[in-house]
Coordinates of C-alpha atoms in Angstrom, one line a residue:
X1 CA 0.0 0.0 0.0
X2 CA 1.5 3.9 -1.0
X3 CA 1.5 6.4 1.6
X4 CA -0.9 8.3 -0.6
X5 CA -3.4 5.1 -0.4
X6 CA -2.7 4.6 3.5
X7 CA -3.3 8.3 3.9
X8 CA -6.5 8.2 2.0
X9 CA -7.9 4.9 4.1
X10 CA -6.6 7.1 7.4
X11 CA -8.9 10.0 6.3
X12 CA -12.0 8.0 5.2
X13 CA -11.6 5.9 8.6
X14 CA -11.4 9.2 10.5
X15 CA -14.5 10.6 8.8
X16 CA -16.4 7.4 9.7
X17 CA -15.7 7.8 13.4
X18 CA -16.3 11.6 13.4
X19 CA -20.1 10.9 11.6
X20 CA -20.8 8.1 13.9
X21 CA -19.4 10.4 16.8
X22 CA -21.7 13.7 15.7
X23 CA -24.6 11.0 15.2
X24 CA -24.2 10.5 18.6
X25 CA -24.0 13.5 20.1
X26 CA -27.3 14.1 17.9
X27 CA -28.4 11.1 20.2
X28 CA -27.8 12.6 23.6
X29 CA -29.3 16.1 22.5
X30 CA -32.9 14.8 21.3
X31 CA -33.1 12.6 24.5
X32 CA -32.1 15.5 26.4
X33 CA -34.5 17.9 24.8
X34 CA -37.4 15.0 24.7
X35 CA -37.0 14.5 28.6
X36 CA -37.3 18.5 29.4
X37 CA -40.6 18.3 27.1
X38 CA -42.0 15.5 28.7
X39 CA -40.8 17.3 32.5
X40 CA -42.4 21.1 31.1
X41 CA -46.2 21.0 32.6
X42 CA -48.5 22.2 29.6
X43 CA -48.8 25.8 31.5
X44 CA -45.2 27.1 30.5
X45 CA -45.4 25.1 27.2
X46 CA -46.1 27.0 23.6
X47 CA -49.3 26.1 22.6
X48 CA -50.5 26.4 18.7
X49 CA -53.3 29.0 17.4
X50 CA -55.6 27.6 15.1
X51 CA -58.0 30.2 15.0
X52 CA -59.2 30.4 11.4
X53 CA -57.4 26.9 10.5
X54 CA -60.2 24.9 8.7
X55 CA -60.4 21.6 10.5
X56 CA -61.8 18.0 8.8
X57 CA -63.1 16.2 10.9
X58 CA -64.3 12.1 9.8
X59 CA -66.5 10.3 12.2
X60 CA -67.8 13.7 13.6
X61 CA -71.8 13.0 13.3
X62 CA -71.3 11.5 17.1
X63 CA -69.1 10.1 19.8
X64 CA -65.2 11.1 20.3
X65 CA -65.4 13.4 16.6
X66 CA -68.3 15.7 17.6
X67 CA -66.7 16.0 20.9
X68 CA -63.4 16.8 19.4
X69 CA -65.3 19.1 16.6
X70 CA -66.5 21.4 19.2
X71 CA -63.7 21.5 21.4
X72 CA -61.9 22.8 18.1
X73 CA -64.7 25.2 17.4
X74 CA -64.7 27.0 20.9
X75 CA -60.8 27.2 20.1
X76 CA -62.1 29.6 16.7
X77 CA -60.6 26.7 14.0
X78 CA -63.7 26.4 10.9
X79 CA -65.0 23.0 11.4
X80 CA -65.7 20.6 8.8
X81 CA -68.0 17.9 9.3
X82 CA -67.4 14.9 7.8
X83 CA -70.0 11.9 8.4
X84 CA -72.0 8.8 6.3
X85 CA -74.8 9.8 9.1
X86 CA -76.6 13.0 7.6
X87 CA -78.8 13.3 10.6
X88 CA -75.4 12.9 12.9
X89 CA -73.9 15.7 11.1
X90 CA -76.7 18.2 11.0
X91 CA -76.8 17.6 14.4
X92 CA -73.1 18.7 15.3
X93 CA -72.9 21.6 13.1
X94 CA -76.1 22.7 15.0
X95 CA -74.7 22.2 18.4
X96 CA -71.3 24.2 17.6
X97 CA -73.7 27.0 15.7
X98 CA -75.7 27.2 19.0
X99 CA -72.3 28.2 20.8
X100 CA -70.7 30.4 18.3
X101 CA -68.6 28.6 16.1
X102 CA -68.0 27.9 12.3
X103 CA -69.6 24.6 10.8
X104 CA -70.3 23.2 7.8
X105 CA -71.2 19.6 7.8
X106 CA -71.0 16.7 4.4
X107 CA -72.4 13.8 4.1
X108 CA -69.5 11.1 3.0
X109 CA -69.1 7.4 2.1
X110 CA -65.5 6.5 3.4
X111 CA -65.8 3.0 1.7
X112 CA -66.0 4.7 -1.8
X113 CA -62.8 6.7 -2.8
X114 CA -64.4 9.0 -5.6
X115 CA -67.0 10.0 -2.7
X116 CA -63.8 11.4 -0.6
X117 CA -62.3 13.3 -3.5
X118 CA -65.3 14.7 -4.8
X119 CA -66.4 16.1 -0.8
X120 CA -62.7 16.8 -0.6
X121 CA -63.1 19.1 -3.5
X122 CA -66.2 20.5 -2.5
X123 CA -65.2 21.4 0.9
X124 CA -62.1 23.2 -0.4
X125 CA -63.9 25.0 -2.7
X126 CA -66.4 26.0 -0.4
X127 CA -64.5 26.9 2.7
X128 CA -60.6 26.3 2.0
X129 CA -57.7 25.2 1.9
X130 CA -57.6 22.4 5.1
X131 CA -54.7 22.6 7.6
X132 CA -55.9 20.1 10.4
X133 CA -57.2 16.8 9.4
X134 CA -58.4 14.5 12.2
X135 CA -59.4 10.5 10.6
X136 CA -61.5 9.8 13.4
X137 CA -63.9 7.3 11.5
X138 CA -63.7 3.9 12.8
X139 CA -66.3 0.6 12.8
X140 CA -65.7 -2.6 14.5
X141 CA -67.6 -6.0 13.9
X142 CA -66.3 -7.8 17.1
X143 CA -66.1 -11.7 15.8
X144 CA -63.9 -14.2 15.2
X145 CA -62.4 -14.5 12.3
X146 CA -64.2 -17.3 11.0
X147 CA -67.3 -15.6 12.0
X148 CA -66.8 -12.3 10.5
X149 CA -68.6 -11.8 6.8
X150 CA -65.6 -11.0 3.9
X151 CA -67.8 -7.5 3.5
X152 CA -67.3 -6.5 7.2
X153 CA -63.9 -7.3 7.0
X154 CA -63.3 -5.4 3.7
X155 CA -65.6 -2.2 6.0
X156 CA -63.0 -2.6 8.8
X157 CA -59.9 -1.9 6.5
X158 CA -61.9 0.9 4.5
X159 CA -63.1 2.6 7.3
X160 CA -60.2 2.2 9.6
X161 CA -57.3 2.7 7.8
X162 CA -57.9 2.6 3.6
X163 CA -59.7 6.0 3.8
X164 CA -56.9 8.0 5.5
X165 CA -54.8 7.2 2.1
X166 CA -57.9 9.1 0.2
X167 CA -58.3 11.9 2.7
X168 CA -54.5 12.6 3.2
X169 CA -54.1 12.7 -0.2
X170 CA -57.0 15.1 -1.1
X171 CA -55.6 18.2 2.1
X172 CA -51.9 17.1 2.0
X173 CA -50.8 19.1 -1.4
X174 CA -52.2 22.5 0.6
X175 CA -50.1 21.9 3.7
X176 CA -46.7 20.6 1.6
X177 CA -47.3 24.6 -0.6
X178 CA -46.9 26.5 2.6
X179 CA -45.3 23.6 4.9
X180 CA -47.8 24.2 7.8
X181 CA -51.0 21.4 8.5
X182 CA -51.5 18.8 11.4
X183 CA -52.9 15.3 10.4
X184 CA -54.1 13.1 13.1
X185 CA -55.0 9.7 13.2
X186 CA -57.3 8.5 15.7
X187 CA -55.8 4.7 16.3
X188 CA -55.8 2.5 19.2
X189 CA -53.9 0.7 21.9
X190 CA -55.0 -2.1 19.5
X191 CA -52.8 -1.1 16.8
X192 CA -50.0 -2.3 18.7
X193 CA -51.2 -5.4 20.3
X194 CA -53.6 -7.8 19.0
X195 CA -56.9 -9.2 20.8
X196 CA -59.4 -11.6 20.3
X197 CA -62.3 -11.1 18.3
X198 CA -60.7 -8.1 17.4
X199 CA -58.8 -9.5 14.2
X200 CA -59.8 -7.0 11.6
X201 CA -60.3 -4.6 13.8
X202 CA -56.7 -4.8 15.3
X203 CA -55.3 -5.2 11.8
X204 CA -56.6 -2.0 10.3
X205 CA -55.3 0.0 13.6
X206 CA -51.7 -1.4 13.3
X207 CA -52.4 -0.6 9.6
X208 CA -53.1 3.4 10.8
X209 CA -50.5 3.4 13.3
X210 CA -47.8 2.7 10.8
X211 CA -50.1 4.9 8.3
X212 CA -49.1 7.7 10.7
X213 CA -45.4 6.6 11.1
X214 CA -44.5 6.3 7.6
X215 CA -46.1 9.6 6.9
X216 CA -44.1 11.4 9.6
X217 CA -40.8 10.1 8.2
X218 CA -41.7 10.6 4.6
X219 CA -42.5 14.3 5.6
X220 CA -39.2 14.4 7.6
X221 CA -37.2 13.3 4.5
X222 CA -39.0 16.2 2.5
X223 CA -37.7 18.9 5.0
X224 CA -41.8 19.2 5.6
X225 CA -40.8 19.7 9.2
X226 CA -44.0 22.3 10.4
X227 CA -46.7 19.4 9.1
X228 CA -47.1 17.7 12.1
X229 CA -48.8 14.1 13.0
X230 CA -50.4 12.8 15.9
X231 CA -51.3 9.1 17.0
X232 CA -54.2 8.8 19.6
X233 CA -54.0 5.4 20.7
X234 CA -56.8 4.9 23.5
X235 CA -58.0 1.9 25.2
X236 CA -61.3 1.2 25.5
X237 CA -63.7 4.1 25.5
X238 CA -67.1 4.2 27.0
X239 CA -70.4 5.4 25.2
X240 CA -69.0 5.2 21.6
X241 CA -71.8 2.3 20.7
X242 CA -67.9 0.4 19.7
X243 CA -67.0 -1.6 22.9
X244 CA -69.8 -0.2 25.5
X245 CA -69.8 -3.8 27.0
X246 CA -66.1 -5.3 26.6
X247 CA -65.0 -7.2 29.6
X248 CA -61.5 -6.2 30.4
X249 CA -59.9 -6.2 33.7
X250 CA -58.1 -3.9 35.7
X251 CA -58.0 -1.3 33.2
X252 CA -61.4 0.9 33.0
X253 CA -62.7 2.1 29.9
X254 CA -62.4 5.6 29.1
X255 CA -64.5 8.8 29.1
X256 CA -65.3 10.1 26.0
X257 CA -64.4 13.5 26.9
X258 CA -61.1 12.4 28.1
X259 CA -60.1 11.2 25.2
X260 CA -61.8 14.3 22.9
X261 CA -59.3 16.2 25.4
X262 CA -56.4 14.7 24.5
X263 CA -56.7 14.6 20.5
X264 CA -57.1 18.3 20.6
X265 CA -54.2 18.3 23.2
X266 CA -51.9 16.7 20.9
X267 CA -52.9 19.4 18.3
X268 CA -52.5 22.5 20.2
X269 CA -48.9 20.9 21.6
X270 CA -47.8 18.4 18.7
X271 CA -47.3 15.3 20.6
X272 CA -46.6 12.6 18.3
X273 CA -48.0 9.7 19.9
X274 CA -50.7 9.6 22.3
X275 CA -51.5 6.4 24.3
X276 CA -54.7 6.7 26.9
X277 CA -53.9 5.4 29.9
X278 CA -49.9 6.1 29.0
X279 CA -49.1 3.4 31.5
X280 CA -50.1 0.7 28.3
X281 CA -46.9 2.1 26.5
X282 CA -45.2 -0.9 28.6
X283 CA -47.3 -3.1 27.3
X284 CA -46.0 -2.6 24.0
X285 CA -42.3 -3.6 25.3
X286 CA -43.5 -6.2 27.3
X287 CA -44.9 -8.2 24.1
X288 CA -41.2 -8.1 22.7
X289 CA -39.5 -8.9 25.0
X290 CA -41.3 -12.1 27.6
X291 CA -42.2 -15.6 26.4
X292 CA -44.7 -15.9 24.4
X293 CA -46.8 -18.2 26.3
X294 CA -46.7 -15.5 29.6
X295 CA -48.0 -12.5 26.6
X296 CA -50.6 -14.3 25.6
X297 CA -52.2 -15.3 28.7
X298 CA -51.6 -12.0 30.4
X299 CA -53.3 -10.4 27.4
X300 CA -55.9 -13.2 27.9
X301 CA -56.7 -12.3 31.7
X302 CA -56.6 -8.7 31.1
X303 CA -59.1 -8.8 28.2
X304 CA -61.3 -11.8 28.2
X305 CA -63.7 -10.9 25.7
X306 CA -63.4 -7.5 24.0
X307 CA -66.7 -8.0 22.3
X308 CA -69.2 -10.2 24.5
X309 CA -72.0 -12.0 22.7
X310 CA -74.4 -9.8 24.2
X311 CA -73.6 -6.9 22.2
X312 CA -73.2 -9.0 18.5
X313 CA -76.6 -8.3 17.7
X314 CA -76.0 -4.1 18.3
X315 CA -74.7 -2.0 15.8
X316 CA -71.2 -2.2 15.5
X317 CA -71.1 1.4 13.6
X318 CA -71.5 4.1 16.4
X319 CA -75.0 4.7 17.3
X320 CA -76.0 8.2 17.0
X321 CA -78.5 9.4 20.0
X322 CA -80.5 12.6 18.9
X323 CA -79.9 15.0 21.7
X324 CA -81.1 18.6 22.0
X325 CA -79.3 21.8 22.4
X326 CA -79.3 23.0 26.4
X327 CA -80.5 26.6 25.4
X328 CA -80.4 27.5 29.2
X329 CA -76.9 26.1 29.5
X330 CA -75.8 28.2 26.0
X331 CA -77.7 30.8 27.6
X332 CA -76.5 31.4 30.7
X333 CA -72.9 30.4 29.6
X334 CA -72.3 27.7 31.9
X335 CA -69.1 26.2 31.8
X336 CA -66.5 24.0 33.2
X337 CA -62.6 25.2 33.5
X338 CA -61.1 22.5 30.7
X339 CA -58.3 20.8 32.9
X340 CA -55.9 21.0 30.3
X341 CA -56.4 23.1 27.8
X342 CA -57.0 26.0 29.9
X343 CA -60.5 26.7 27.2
X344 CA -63.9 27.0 28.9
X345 CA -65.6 23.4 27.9
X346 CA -69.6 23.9 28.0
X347 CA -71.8 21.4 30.4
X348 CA -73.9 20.0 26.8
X349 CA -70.4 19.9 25.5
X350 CA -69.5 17.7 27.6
X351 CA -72.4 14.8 26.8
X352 CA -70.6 11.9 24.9

């Protein structure tokens, strides 16, 4: 070997150890700056404006997406509501009228892909370009595989996970022209572990969960770095019409408004992934790293049946309850101090 060759090998060996060393100093800085964020209580922490951003919400004609559609609405965003429920969606754009806010409400078939592009259109055109876009949409049919009919499964997927392609496709171009937009996606703690019963269901939310990361990444490698994403991975929520009567132990199901709370949360704050409780972030090591057998029975005990036989016979989309407007509470501008948030949250707001 010349000295030229051995000097050239002693460089190219020297840049090697001073990339992996930077690397590694990148390492120590993002853990450093992600453990101050997670020690900073949400009081001395920069929290987003979106007053006048036009928010899309799917899913919004009831449950967790009206509650997150009027949470957005007291914060001043435009909300869009986005529904396959007409009377659900008349319904929330009436409630959020009644205390002040923008609403305009669609009727939309998630299942059919030229029924997202052409509301897509027509909500663009209408109100504008969309900067927050929350897929909250999500069915369950709450069988065993063998059980479950080919078109439920093929629902599950279209609903769950499929549609957010369509959706994300039809607002993303907006957000990429001036590098600003937030895109959620409402998933579940059962997008990272299975259950039983829960096949398709669990399928399409590991489906959105890595829908969400590959996203993030694929913005990150475009230098798209003011687009944010969220996760919301909940456990079992109450009064949703989805899992009102799963046996699980140990772990309670969870309030509605709770979890309406924490998508918009993650909004105003840009957290990335949201578990609910955040405790079942172990759970997601756990699986890796103990005996198969010891997984499968501790998932076993803690959920014995996710979807009891009781409620097959209910509909597994979300039931929609016709409510009326509390004019006395809208009236007399009753509220309740939002916890987080630090927004006033209205008594009929807070009705599942």
């Amino acid at each position: 070997m010349t000295s030229k060759t051995a000097q050239t090998s002693h460089q190219t060996i020297a840049q090697v150890v001073l990339e992996v060393l930077t690397y590694l100093l990148y390492i120590i800085v993002q853990f450093a700056i992600s453990i101050v964020k997670t020690l900073t209580p949400y009081s001395l922490r920069t929290k987003k404006d979106i007053e006048g951003d036009v928010a899309v919400i799917t899913g919004a004609g009831s449950g967790i997406g009206r509650l997150t559609a009027l949470r957005l609405a007291r914060l001043k965003a435009k909300v869009v509501v986005w529904d396959v429920n007409e009377e659900g969606v008349e319904e929330t754009v009436k409630l959020i009228k009644a205390n002040g806010g923008f609403a305009k409400g669609y009727k939309v078939d998630l299942c059919k892909r030229e029924d997202v592009y052409r509301v897509a259109q027509q909500t663009i055109d209408e109100i504008g370009e969309v900067s927050i876009l929350i897929n909250n949409a999500g069915v369950v049919s709450g069988k065993t595989l063998l059980e479950t009919p080919d078109h439920l499964i093929q629902r599950t997927f279209d609903v769950n996970s499929i549609s957010h392609f369509w959706t994300t496709k039809a607002f993303l171009p907006a957000m990429m022209r001036k590098n600003r937009g937030h895109i959620v996606t409402i998933a579940s703690v059962a997008g990272h572990v299975g259950t039983a019963k829960l096949i398709d269901y669990c399928a399409s939310k590991f489906a959105a969960v890595g829908f969400d990361e590959s996203l993030r990444l694929e913005l990150d490698s475009g230098r798209y770095f003011d687009i944010k994403t969220s996760c919301i991975c909940p456990f079992f929520i109450k009064s949703t019409g989805m899992f009102d009567h799963a046996n699980a132990r140990f772990i309670p199901r969870l309030n509605s408004n709770d979890v309406a709370d924490e998508i918009v949360s993650a909004i105003l704050y840009n957290r990335r992934m949201v578990v609910i409780p955040s405790h079942l972030s172990a759970a997601f090591v756990l699986k890796h790293v103990v005996p198969w057998n010891v997984y499968s029975s501790l998932s076993r005990f803690l959920v014995p049946d996710a979807h009891p036989e009781e409620n097959s016979n209910k509909p597994t989309l979300p039931s929609f309850e016709k409510s009326s407007i509390n004019k006395k509470a809208i009236d007399n501008n009753v509220t309740i101090k939002h916890r987080v948030l630090g927004t006033d949250v209205t008594e009929e707001e807070r009705q599942p």
